[in-house]
Coordinates of C-alpha atoms in Angstrom, one line a residue:
Chain A
M1 CA -10.3 4.9 15.6
N2 CA -6.9 4.1 16.6
I3 CA -4.0 4.4 14.1
I4 CA -1.6 1.9 15.8
R5 CA -4.6 -0.4 15.6
F6 CA -4.6 0.2 11.8
L7 CA -1.0 -0.4 11.5
D8 CA -1.3 -3.6 13.4
H9 CA -3.6 -4.7 10.5
F10 CA -0.7 -5.0 8.3
T11 CA 1.9 -7.6 8.1
S12 CA 5.5 -6.5 8.1
D13 CA 6.1 -7.9 4.8
E14 CA 6.1 -4.7 3.0
L15 CA 8.5 -3.3 5.4
S16 CA 11.0 -6.2 5.3
S17 CA 13.3 -4.4 3.2
Q18 CA 13.6 -1.9 6.1
Q19 CA 15.6 -4.1 8.4
E20 CA 16.1 -3.3 11.7
K21 CA 19.7 -2.3 13.1
G22 CA 21.1 -4.0 16.2
S23 CA 21.9 -0.4 17.4
I24 CA 18.2 0.3 17.9
L25 CA 17.5 -2.6 20.1
S26 CA 17.0 -0.7 23.2
R27 CA 14.7 1.8 21.4
R28 CA 12.7 -1.2 20.2
Q29 CA 12.3 -2.4 23.7
A30 CA 11.0 0.8 24.5
F31 CA 8.1 0.5 22.1
N32 CA 7.5 -3.3 22.6
Q33 CA 3.9 -2.4 23.7
L34 CA 3.3 -1.8 20.1
G35 CA 2.6 -4.0 17.0
G36 CA 5.6 -5.3 14.9
L37 CA 5.0 -2.7 12.1
S38 CA 4.3 0.3 14.4
K39 CA 7.3 -0.5 16.3
K40 CA 9.4 -0.1 13.2
L41 CA 7.5 3.0 12.5
A42 CA 7.8 4.4 15.9
M43 CA 11.7 4.0 15.8
S44 CA 12.2 5.7 12.5
A45 CA 10.1 8.5 13.8
V46 CA 11.9 9.4 16.9
P47 CA 14.9 11.4 15.6
L48 CA 12.9 13.6 13.4
G49 CA 10.0 13.8 16.2
A50 CA 12.4 15.0 18.6
A51 CA 14.3 17.3 16.0
M52 CA 11.3 18.7 14.6
F53 CA 10.4 20.7 17.5
S54 CA 13.5 21.5 19.1
S55 CA 14.3 24.6 17.2
K56 CA 12.7 26.9 14.4
K57 CA 15.4 25.6 12.1
V58 CA 14.3 24.0 8.7
M59 CA 14.6 20.4 8.9
A60 CA 16.4 18.4 6.1
Q61 CA 15.4 15.0 7.3
S62 CA 13.3 13.3 4.6
M63 CA 10.0 12.1 6.1
N64 CA 9.1 8.4 5.0
S65 CA 7.0 6.7 7.4
P66 CA 3.3 6.7 8.4
V67 CA 4.1 8.0 11.8
Q68 CA 6.4 10.6 10.4
A69 CA 3.8 11.9 8.0
L70 CA 1.2 12.1 10.9
Q71 CA 3.3 13.7 13.1
L72 CA 3.8 16.4 10.6
A73 CA 0.0 16.4 10.1
L74 CA -0.8 16.8 13.6
T75 CA 1.8 19.7 13.8
L76 CA 0.0 21.7 11.2
E77 CA -3.3 20.8 12.7
Y78 CA -2.0 22.0 16.0
L79 CA -1.2 25.2 14.4
E80 CA -4.4 25.5 12.5
D81 CA -6.7 24.6 15.7
E82 CA -4.8 27.3 17.8
F83 CA -5.1 29.8 15.1
Y84 CA -8.8 29.5 14.5
R85 CA -9.6 29.2 18.4
L86 CA -7.5 32.5 19.0
A87 CA -9.0 34.1 16.1
L88 CA -12.7 33.6 17.1
E89 CA -11.4 34.7 20.8
S90 CA -9.9 38.0 19.7
G91 CA -13.2 39.6 18.6
V92 CA -11.5 40.5 15.1
V93 CA -13.7 38.3 13.0
P94 CA -17.3 40.3 13.0
A95 CA -19.8 38.5 15.2
G96 CA -23.0 37.4 13.3
T97 CA -21.3 37.2 9.7
R98 CA -20.5 34.5 7.0
A99 CA -16.9 34.9 8.0
E100 CA -17.7 33.9 11.9
K101 CA -19.7 31.1 10.7
V102 CA -17.1 29.8 8.3
Y103 CA -14.4 30.2 11.0
M104 CA -16.6 28.3 13.5
Q105 CA -16.8 25.4 11.3
I106 CA -13.2 25.3 10.4
A107 CA -12.5 25.8 13.9
R108 CA -14.7 22.6 14.9
H109 CA -12.8 20.6 12.1
E110 CA -9.2 21.4 13.2
K111 CA -9.9 20.6 16.8
A112 CA -11.5 17.1 15.7
H113 CA -8.3 16.6 13.5
V114 CA -6.0 17.4 16.2
D115 CA -7.8 14.9 18.7
F116 CA -8.2 12.2 15.8
L117 CA -4.4 12.3 15.2
I118 CA -3.6 12.5 19.0
A119 CA -5.7 9.3 19.5
G120 CA -4.1 7.8 16.4
L121 CA -0.5 8.3 17.2
G122 CA -0.7 7.3 20.8
E123 CA 2.9 6.7 22.0
N124 CA 4.1 8.6 18.9
V125 CA 2.5 11.8 19.6
V126 CA 4.2 15.0 19.5
D127 CA 3.9 17.8 21.7
K128 CA 2.0 21.0 20.7
P129 CA 4.7 23.7 19.9
T130 CA 4.2 27.1 21.3
F131 CA 3.1 29.5 18.4
D132 CA 3.6 33.0 17.3
F133 CA 1.2 34.0 15.0
T134 CA 2.5 37.8 14.8
V135 CA 5.9 36.2 13.4
G136 CA 7.9 38.2 15.9
G137 CA 5.8 41.1 15.5
A138 CA 5.5 41.3 11.7
F139 CA 1.7 40.5 11.9
D140 CA -1.0 41.5 14.3
P141 CA -3.8 39.3 13.3
F142 CA -5.8 39.3 16.5
N143 CA -5.2 42.9 17.2
E144 CA -3.1 42.4 20.5
N145 CA -0.7 45.1 19.5
G146 CA -2.9 47.7 18.3
I147 CA -2.7 47.3 14.5
G148 CA -6.2 48.1 14.3
Q149 CA -9.3 45.8 13.6
E150 CA -9.6 46.3 9.9
T151 CA -5.8 45.7 9.3
A152 CA -6.0 42.8 11.9
Y153 CA -8.9 41.2 10.0
A154 CA -7.2 41.4 6.6
Q155 CA -4.2 39.7 8.2
L156 CA -6.4 37.0 10.0
L157 CA -8.0 36.1 6.7
A158 CA -4.8 36.0 4.9
L159 CA -3.3 33.7 7.3
A160 CA -6.2 31.3 7.2
Q161 CA -5.7 31.2 3.4
A162 CA -2.0 30.5 3.7
F163 CA -2.6 27.7 6.5
E164 CA -5.2 26.1 4.4
D165 CA -3.6 26.0 1.0
T166 CA -0.4 24.8 2.8
G167 CA -2.5 21.9 4.5
V168 CA -3.9 20.8 1.3
R169 CA -0.2 20.7 -0.2
A170 CA 1.4 19.2 2.9
Y171 CA -1.0 16.3 3.0
K172 CA -0.9 15.6 -0.4
G173 CA 3.1 15.4 -0.1
Q174 CA 2.6 12.6 2.6
A175 CA 0.2 10.4 0.5
A176 CA 2.8 8.0 -0.7
N177 CA 4.5 7.6 2.9
L178 CA 0.8 6.2 4.0
M179 CA 0.6 3.7 1.1
S180 CA 2.0 0.9 3.4
A181 CA -1.2 1.5 5.7
P182 CA -4.3 1.7 3.7
D183 CA -6.7 2.6 6.4
L184 CA -4.4 5.6 7.2
L185 CA -3.9 6.8 3.9
T186 CA -7.7 6.7 3.5
A187 CA -8.1 8.6 6.9
A188 CA -5.6 11.3 5.7
L189 CA -7.1 11.6 2.5
Q190 CA -10.5 12.2 4.2
I191 CA -8.7 15.0 6.0
H192 CA -7.0 16.4 3.0
S193 CA -10.2 17.0 1.2
V194 CA -11.7 18.9 4.2
E195 CA -8.7 21.1 4.1
A196 CA -9.4 21.7 0.4
R197 CA -12.9 22.6 1.1
H198 CA -11.7 25.0 3.9
A199 CA -9.2 26.7 1.4
S200 CA -11.8 27.0 -1.2
E201 CA -14.1 28.9 1.2
I202 CA -11.5 31.2 2.8
R203 CA -10.4 32.1 -0.7
R204 CA -14.0 33.0 -1.9
L205 CA -14.3 35.0 1.3
R206 CA -11.2 36.8 0.2
G207 CA -12.7 37.8 -3.1
L208 CA -10.5 34.9 -5.1
K209 CA -11.2 32.0 -6.9
G210 CA -11.4 28.8 -4.6
W211 CA -8.7 27.3 -6.5
I212 CA -5.1 28.3 -7.0
V213 CA -4.1 30.1 -10.3
Q214 CA -0.6 29.4 -11.5
N215 CA 1.5 30.3 -8.6
N216 CA -0.3 33.3 -7.4
R217 CA -0.8 34.0 -3.9
G218 CA -3.6 36.1 -4.7
E219 CA -4.3 39.7 -4.0
G220 CA -3.7 41.0 -0.5
M221 CA -1.5 37.9 0.5
P222 CA 2.0 39.0 2.2
E223 CA 5.1 38.2 0.1
A224 CA 5.9 36.1 3.2
T225 CA 3.3 33.7 1.9
Q226 CA 4.7 33.1 -1.6
G227 CA 6.3 29.8 -0.3
V228 CA 2.8 28.6 0.1
Y229 CA 2.3 28.8 -3.8
D230 CA 5.8 28.2 -5.4
G231 CA 5.6 25.2 -7.3
E232 CA 1.7 25.3 -8.0
E233 CA 2.4 26.5 -11.6
V234 CA 3.0 23.0 -13.1
T235 CA 1.4 22.7 -16.6
N236 CA 2.6 18.9 -17.3
Q237 CA 0.9 16.0 -15.6
A238 CA 2.2 12.6 -16.1
G239 CA 3.3 13.9 -19.7
Y240 CA -0.2 15.5 -20.3
D241 CA -0.1 19.3 -21.2
T242 CA -2.7 20.6 -19.2
T243 CA -2.6 24.1 -21.0
M244 CA -3.9 22.5 -24.3
E245 CA -7.6 22.9 -23.8
F246 CA -8.1 26.2 -22.0
G247 CA -4.5 27.8 -21.5
A248 CA -2.4 27.8 -18.5
D249 CA -4.5 29.5 -15.9
A250 CA -6.9 26.6 -16.1
G251 CA -4.6 24.2 -16.7
T252 CA -2.9 25.0 -13.2
E253 CA -6.1 25.6 -11.4
A254 CA -7.2 21.9 -12.2
Y255 CA -4.4 20.5 -10.1
D256 CA -3.1 21.0 -6.9
E257 CA 0.5 20.3 -6.3
P258 CA 2.3 18.4 -3.3
M259 CA 4.3 20.0 -0.9
S260 CA 7.5 18.4 0.5
G261 CA 7.5 17.8 4.1
E262 CA 10.6 20.0 4.6
T263 CA 8.9 22.8 2.9
A264 CA 5.7 22.5 5.1
V265 CA 7.9 22.3 8.2
A266 CA 9.7 25.4 7.1
I267 CA 6.3 27.2 6.4
A268 CA 5.1 26.1 10.0
S269 CA 8.2 26.9 11.6
L270 CA 7.8 30.6 11.1
F271 CA 4.9 30.5 13.5
I272 CA 6.6 28.2 15.9
V273 CA 8.6 29.9 19.0
S274 CA 9.5 26.6 20.4
Chain U
M1 CA -37.3 1.9 -16.5
K2 CA -34.2 2.8 -18.4
K3 CA -31.7 -0.1 -18.2
H4 CA -29.1 -0.1 -15.7
S5 CA -25.9 0.3 -17.1
V6 CA -23.1 -0.6 -14.6
K7 CA -22.7 -4.0 -13.1
V8 CA -20.3 -4.5 -10.3
S9 CA -18.8 -8.0 -9.1
L10 CA -20.6 -9.7 -6.3
S11 CA -17.6 -11.6 -5.6
D12 CA -17.3 -10.1 -2.2
S13 CA -20.6 -9.5 -0.5
Q14 CA -19.2 -7.4 2.4
P15 CA -18.9 -4.1 0.5
F16 CA -22.3 -4.4 -0.5
Q17 CA -23.5 -4.7 3.1
A18 CA -21.8 -1.6 3.8
G19 CA -22.9 0.2 0.5
A20 CA -26.6 -0.2 1.4
T21 CA -25.9 2.5 4.3
N22 CA -23.7 4.5 2.4
R23 CA -26.1 4.8 -0.7
R24 CA -28.6 6.1 1.6
Q25 CA -26.4 8.7 2.8
F26 CA -25.9 9.7 -0.6
I27 CA -29.5 10.0 -1.5
K28 CA -29.5 12.6 1.3
L29 CA -26.6 14.2 -0.2
G30 CA -28.3 14.5 -3.7
G31 CA -31.7 14.9 -2.0
A32 CA -32.0 18.6 -3.0
S33 CA -32.6 17.6 -6.5
L34 CA -35.7 15.3 -7.2
A35 CA -34.1 14.4 -10.3
I36 CA -31.0 12.8 -8.7
G37 CA -33.0 11.2 -5.9
G38 CA -35.2 9.3 -8.2
L39 CA -32.2 8.1 -10.1
L40 CA -30.3 7.0 -7.0
L41 CA -33.3 5.2 -5.7
A42 CA -33.6 3.6 -9.1
G43 CA -30.2 2.6 -8.7
C44 CA -30.8 1.1 -5.3
E45 CA -33.7 -1.1 -6.5
D46 CA -31.6 -2.5 -8.9
D47 CA -28.8 -3.4 -6.5
D48 CA -31.4 -5.7 -4.8
E49 CA -31.4 -7.8 -8.0
M50 CA -28.1 -7.2 -8.7
T51 CA -26.4 -10.8 -9.4
P52 CA -23.1 -11.8 -10.8
T53 CA -22.3 -11.1 -14.2
N54 CA -24.0 -14.0 -16.3
P55 CA -21.4 -15.6 -18.5
T56 CA -24.1 -16.6 -21.0
D57 CA -24.7 -13.0 -21.4
P58 CA -24.7 -12.5 -25.4
D59 CA -23.8 -8.8 -24.9
E60 CA -20.9 -9.8 -22.7
D61 CA -18.1 -9.9 -25.2
T62 CA -19.0 -6.2 -26.3
V63 CA -19.3 -4.9 -22.9
F64 CA -16.2 -3.1 -21.7
D65 CA -14.8 -3.8 -18.4
L66 CA -12.7 -0.9 -16.5
G67 CA -10.0 -3.7 -15.7
S68 CA -8.0 -4.7 -13.0
G69 CA -5.1 -3.1 -10.9
D70 CA -4.3 0.5 -11.4
V71 CA -5.5 0.8 -14.7
G72 CA -8.9 -0.3 -13.8
V73 CA -8.9 2.4 -11.1
L74 CA -7.6 5.0 -13.5
N75 CA -10.6 4.0 -15.9
Y76 CA -12.9 4.1 -13.1
A77 CA -11.7 7.6 -12.4
Y78 CA -11.9 8.4 -16.0
A79 CA -15.6 7.3 -16.2
L80 CA -16.3 9.8 -13.4
E81 CA -14.4 12.6 -15.1
Q82 CA -16.1 11.9 -18.2
L83 CA -19.5 12.5 -16.3
E84 CA -18.5 15.6 -14.7
A85 CA -17.1 17.1 -18.1
D86 CA -20.2 16.2 -20.0
F87 CA -22.6 17.6 -17.3
Y88 CA -20.8 20.9 -17.1
T89 CA -20.4 21.2 -21.1
R90 CA -24.1 21.2 -21.2
V91 CA -24.4 23.7 -18.3
F92 CA -21.8 25.9 -20.0
N93 CA -23.4 25.4 -23.4
N94 CA -26.6 26.7 -22.4
F95 CA -26.3 28.7 -18.9
Y96 CA -29.4 28.8 -17.0
T97 CA -31.6 32.0 -17.1
G98 CA -30.6 34.6 -14.5
I99 CA -27.1 33.3 -13.9
T100 CA -25.0 35.6 -11.8
A101 CA -21.6 36.8 -12.8
E102 CA -19.9 34.8 -9.9
E103 CA -22.2 31.5 -10.9
Q104 CA -20.9 31.9 -14.4
Q105 CA -17.5 32.3 -13.5
V106 CA -17.3 29.4 -11.1
L107 CA -19.4 27.1 -13.4
T108 CA -17.1 28.1 -16.4
D109 CA -14.0 27.2 -14.2
L110 CA -15.5 23.8 -13.2
Y111 CA -16.2 23.2 -17.2
Y112 CA -12.7 23.9 -17.8
H113 CA -11.0 21.7 -14.9
E114 CA -13.5 18.7 -15.6
V115 CA -12.7 18.6 -19.4
I116 CA -9.1 19.1 -18.7
H117 CA -9.2 16.0 -16.0
R118 CA -11.2 13.8 -18.7
E119 CA -8.6 14.6 -21.5
F120 CA -5.6 13.9 -19.0
F121 CA -7.1 10.4 -18.1
K122 CA -7.8 9.5 -21.6
T123 CA -4.0 10.5 -22.4
A124 CA -2.4 9.0 -19.4
I125 CA -4.3 5.7 -19.7
T126 CA -3.6 5.3 -23.1
A127 CA 0.1 6.0 -22.5
A128 CA -0.1 3.6 -19.6
V129 CA -1.4 0.5 -21.6
S130 CA -0.1 -1.1 -24.5
D131 CA -3.5 -1.9 -25.9
S132 CA -6.0 0.9 -26.6
S133 CA -8.7 -1.3 -26.2
L134 CA -8.2 -1.4 -22.4
V135 CA -8.9 2.4 -22.5
L136 CA -12.4 3.1 -21.3
P137 CA -14.4 4.5 -24.5
E138 CA -16.5 7.7 -24.7
L139 CA -19.5 7.3 -22.7
E140 CA -22.8 8.7 -23.2
F141 CA -25.1 10.2 -20.8
D142 CA -28.8 10.6 -20.0
Y143 CA -29.8 13.2 -17.2
G144 CA -33.4 12.1 -17.4
D145 CA -35.5 15.1 -16.7
L146 CA -33.0 17.3 -15.3
D147 CA -34.0 21.1 -16.2
F148 CA -30.6 22.6 -17.3
S149 CA -32.6 25.8 -17.3
N150 CA -33.2 25.7 -13.5
R151 CA -30.7 27.2 -11.4
D152 CA -31.6 25.1 -8.5
A153 CA -31.4 21.8 -10.4
V154 CA -28.0 22.5 -11.9
L155 CA -26.3 23.6 -8.9
A156 CA -28.1 20.7 -6.8
T157 CA -26.6 18.0 -9.4
A158 CA -22.9 20.2 -9.6
K159 CA -23.0 19.5 -5.5
A160 CA -23.9 16.0 -5.8
L161 CA -21.4 15.3 -8.5
E162 CA -18.5 16.8 -6.9
D163 CA -19.2 15.6 -3.4
T164 CA -19.7 12.0 -5.3
G165 CA -16.2 12.8 -7.0
V166 CA -14.5 13.7 -3.6
A167 CA -15.8 10.7 -1.9
A168 CA -14.8 8.4 -4.9
Y169 CA -11.1 9.4 -5.0
N170 CA -11.0 9.4 -1.3
G171 CA -12.2 5.9 -1.3
A172 CA -10.0 4.7 -4.5
G173 CA -6.7 6.2 -3.2
R174 CA -6.1 3.0 -1.1
L175 CA -6.6 0.8 -4.2
L176 CA -3.8 2.2 -6.1
S177 CA -0.3 0.5 -6.1
N178 CA 1.7 3.1 -7.9
P179 CA 2.5 6.0 -6.0
D180 CA 2.6 8.4 -9.1
Y181 CA -1.1 7.5 -9.7
L182 CA -1.8 8.1 -6.0
L183 CA -0.1 11.5 -6.3
I184 CA -2.1 12.4 -9.6
A185 CA -5.3 11.3 -7.6
G186 CA -4.4 13.5 -4.9
K187 CA -3.7 16.5 -7.1
I188 CA -7.0 16.2 -8.7
V189 CA -9.3 15.4 -5.5
S190 CA -8.3 18.4 -3.6
V191 CA -9.6 20.5 -6.7
E192 CA -13.0 18.5 -6.5
A193 CA -13.2 19.4 -2.9
R194 CA -12.5 22.8 -3.7
H195 CA -15.3 22.7 -6.4
A196 CA -17.7 21.0 -4.0
A197 CA -17.0 23.8 -1.3
A198 CA -17.6 26.6 -3.8
I199 CA -20.7 25.2 -5.3
R200 CA -22.2 24.5 -1.9
S201 CA -21.4 28.1 -0.8
L202 CA -23.2 29.4 -4.2
I203 CA -26.3 27.4 -3.1
N204 CA -26.0 28.7 0.5
P205 CA -23.5 31.3 0.9
D206 CA -24.1 32.8 4.3
S207 CA -23.5 29.1 6.2
D208 CA -21.1 26.4 6.9
D209 CA -22.5 24.2 4.0
F210 CA -19.1 24.7 2.2
A211 CA -17.9 21.6 4.5
G212 CA -21.4 20.8 6.0
D213 CA -22.0 18.3 8.8
D214 CA -23.6 16.1 5.9
V215 CA -20.1 15.7 4.4
V216 CA -17.7 16.3 7.1
D217 CA -18.2 14.2 10.1
P218 CA -18.2 16.8 12.9
T219 CA -17.0 14.1 15.5
N220 CA -13.7 13.5 13.9
G221 CA -13.7 16.0 10.9
L222 CA -13.3 13.4 8.1
D223 CA -14.7 13.7 4.7
V224 CA -16.8 11.1 2.8
A225 CA -14.8 8.1 1.3
L226 CA -16.6 5.5 -0.4
S227 CA -15.7 2.4 -2.6
P228 CA -16.4 1.8 -6.4
A229 CA -19.0 -0.6 -5.3
D230 CA -20.8 2.3 -3.6
I231 CA -20.0 4.8 -6.2
L232 CA -20.9 3.2 -9.5
P233 CA -24.5 2.6 -9.0
I234 CA -24.9 6.2 -8.1
A235 CA -22.9 7.5 -11.4
G236 CA -24.4 4.6 -13.1
G237 CA -27.9 6.5 -12.9
F238 CA -26.5 9.1 -15.4
I239 CA -24.3 6.8 -17.7
T240 CA -26.3 5.0 -20.5
T241 CA -23.2 3.3 -21.9
E242 CA -22.9 -0.3 -20.4
F243 CA -19.5 -1.0 -19.1
T244 CA -18.6 -3.7 -16.0
A245 CA -16.4 -3.3 -13.0
N246 CA -15.8 -6.9 -12.3
N247 CA -12.0 -6.8 -11.9
L248 CA -11.5 -3.5 -9.9
P249 CA -9.3 -4.0 -6.7
T250 CA -11.2 -4.1 -3.6
S251 CA -8.8 -3.3 -0.8

């Protein structure tokens, strides 16, 4: 599947309000191999794409095009893909265990997501960042610095949970940005639910419920991961009080909340060196 | 044979061509339960004879139609949530013998979540439409000879329902035009996917079934997405209240 081909299926009618400015003519020419709609999307994506990966700083730009949404998705998938690959290579995940089977299956999916998004983004692909899963030495999930197998394993599971729960929230936060491209939206939803399956299983491996209770990060999660869960405690859904039937825990568990692109980038940036 | 309850418009034959393949896929999904398999097969037989709604049908005036546009899609989701909520209510009210503490915890949470989803849709759709006759009424259900005292049957049905729910929401997202509704659907579908993984890992804990190759395509890492035309004949096997889905958006 090719995302640019997806984009070309759609007329530019929906985007007619986003009129191009004369000043970006040269950039338009640079993208003239793309279809009319994808050209516009590509142009709006460039500043963020360049900026997002130039530093660890939190980006303030709003993300509002399908290409931008997918570039964010690809960055998160790069992170997850490398994390699970290194985890399996590290020997920290005990061989022959349920955890190893789980990590191997998730690793396969994250690799497939990276390949899918790279193929789809084509010209608009963003480079893979350089990651540091120790966050400057705060963690040692692959037991590279001698923290010990047991602690490394606990950190490795905790990071997986944080990444998967972030993935679920980040994809959800981008859904509206993909409405102009229904095929892309469907593909993103199909990845989104896979991340949710992963999150559920990783959480259960850690002895937690598969779903998020209030804004609790869960036992054993470092405080640094609280940003993944802030905002999950919502109990009002379109005017409906979700606590009415069974209380606030169940009411918040029954809905996952979106995460803004800015927050997702900020979380990912913790693990990005350059 | 029990009367089939769900009619879907044939105005566009294309989805049905695709649907035949996808339904086979779902029969495989539900294959662990003979009860489900039987109902799905019955649904497929029915498809072959499916004809456009007969305008002279005397029942036609009294049969609820899900409606068009976003309201139609919300009613569609409401139907599925009613089914899930009803199923887990029955499970919760009479847990199978020998249930483990972990299984009881998971199934209780699923009962809570699905009832909350059902009540949410009832409230949200009622608020969204001016005329309450546009809100899907309370449906009735029939699980055939499904044995609620049998762990394997209950968990297999739960798995099929959750996987079907995920595929249904994944397929319906593109049919919504209001971003607020899309976001709500997104908030729910990931919880359904968390459910599906949990049920799957209860059935087969030491495995990769939580996101098995039968639901997540290993070549691209994508979960299943199915259109209402594919989902309704499956869910309809459990639903005895007749309704139609003749005006749902198809793209």
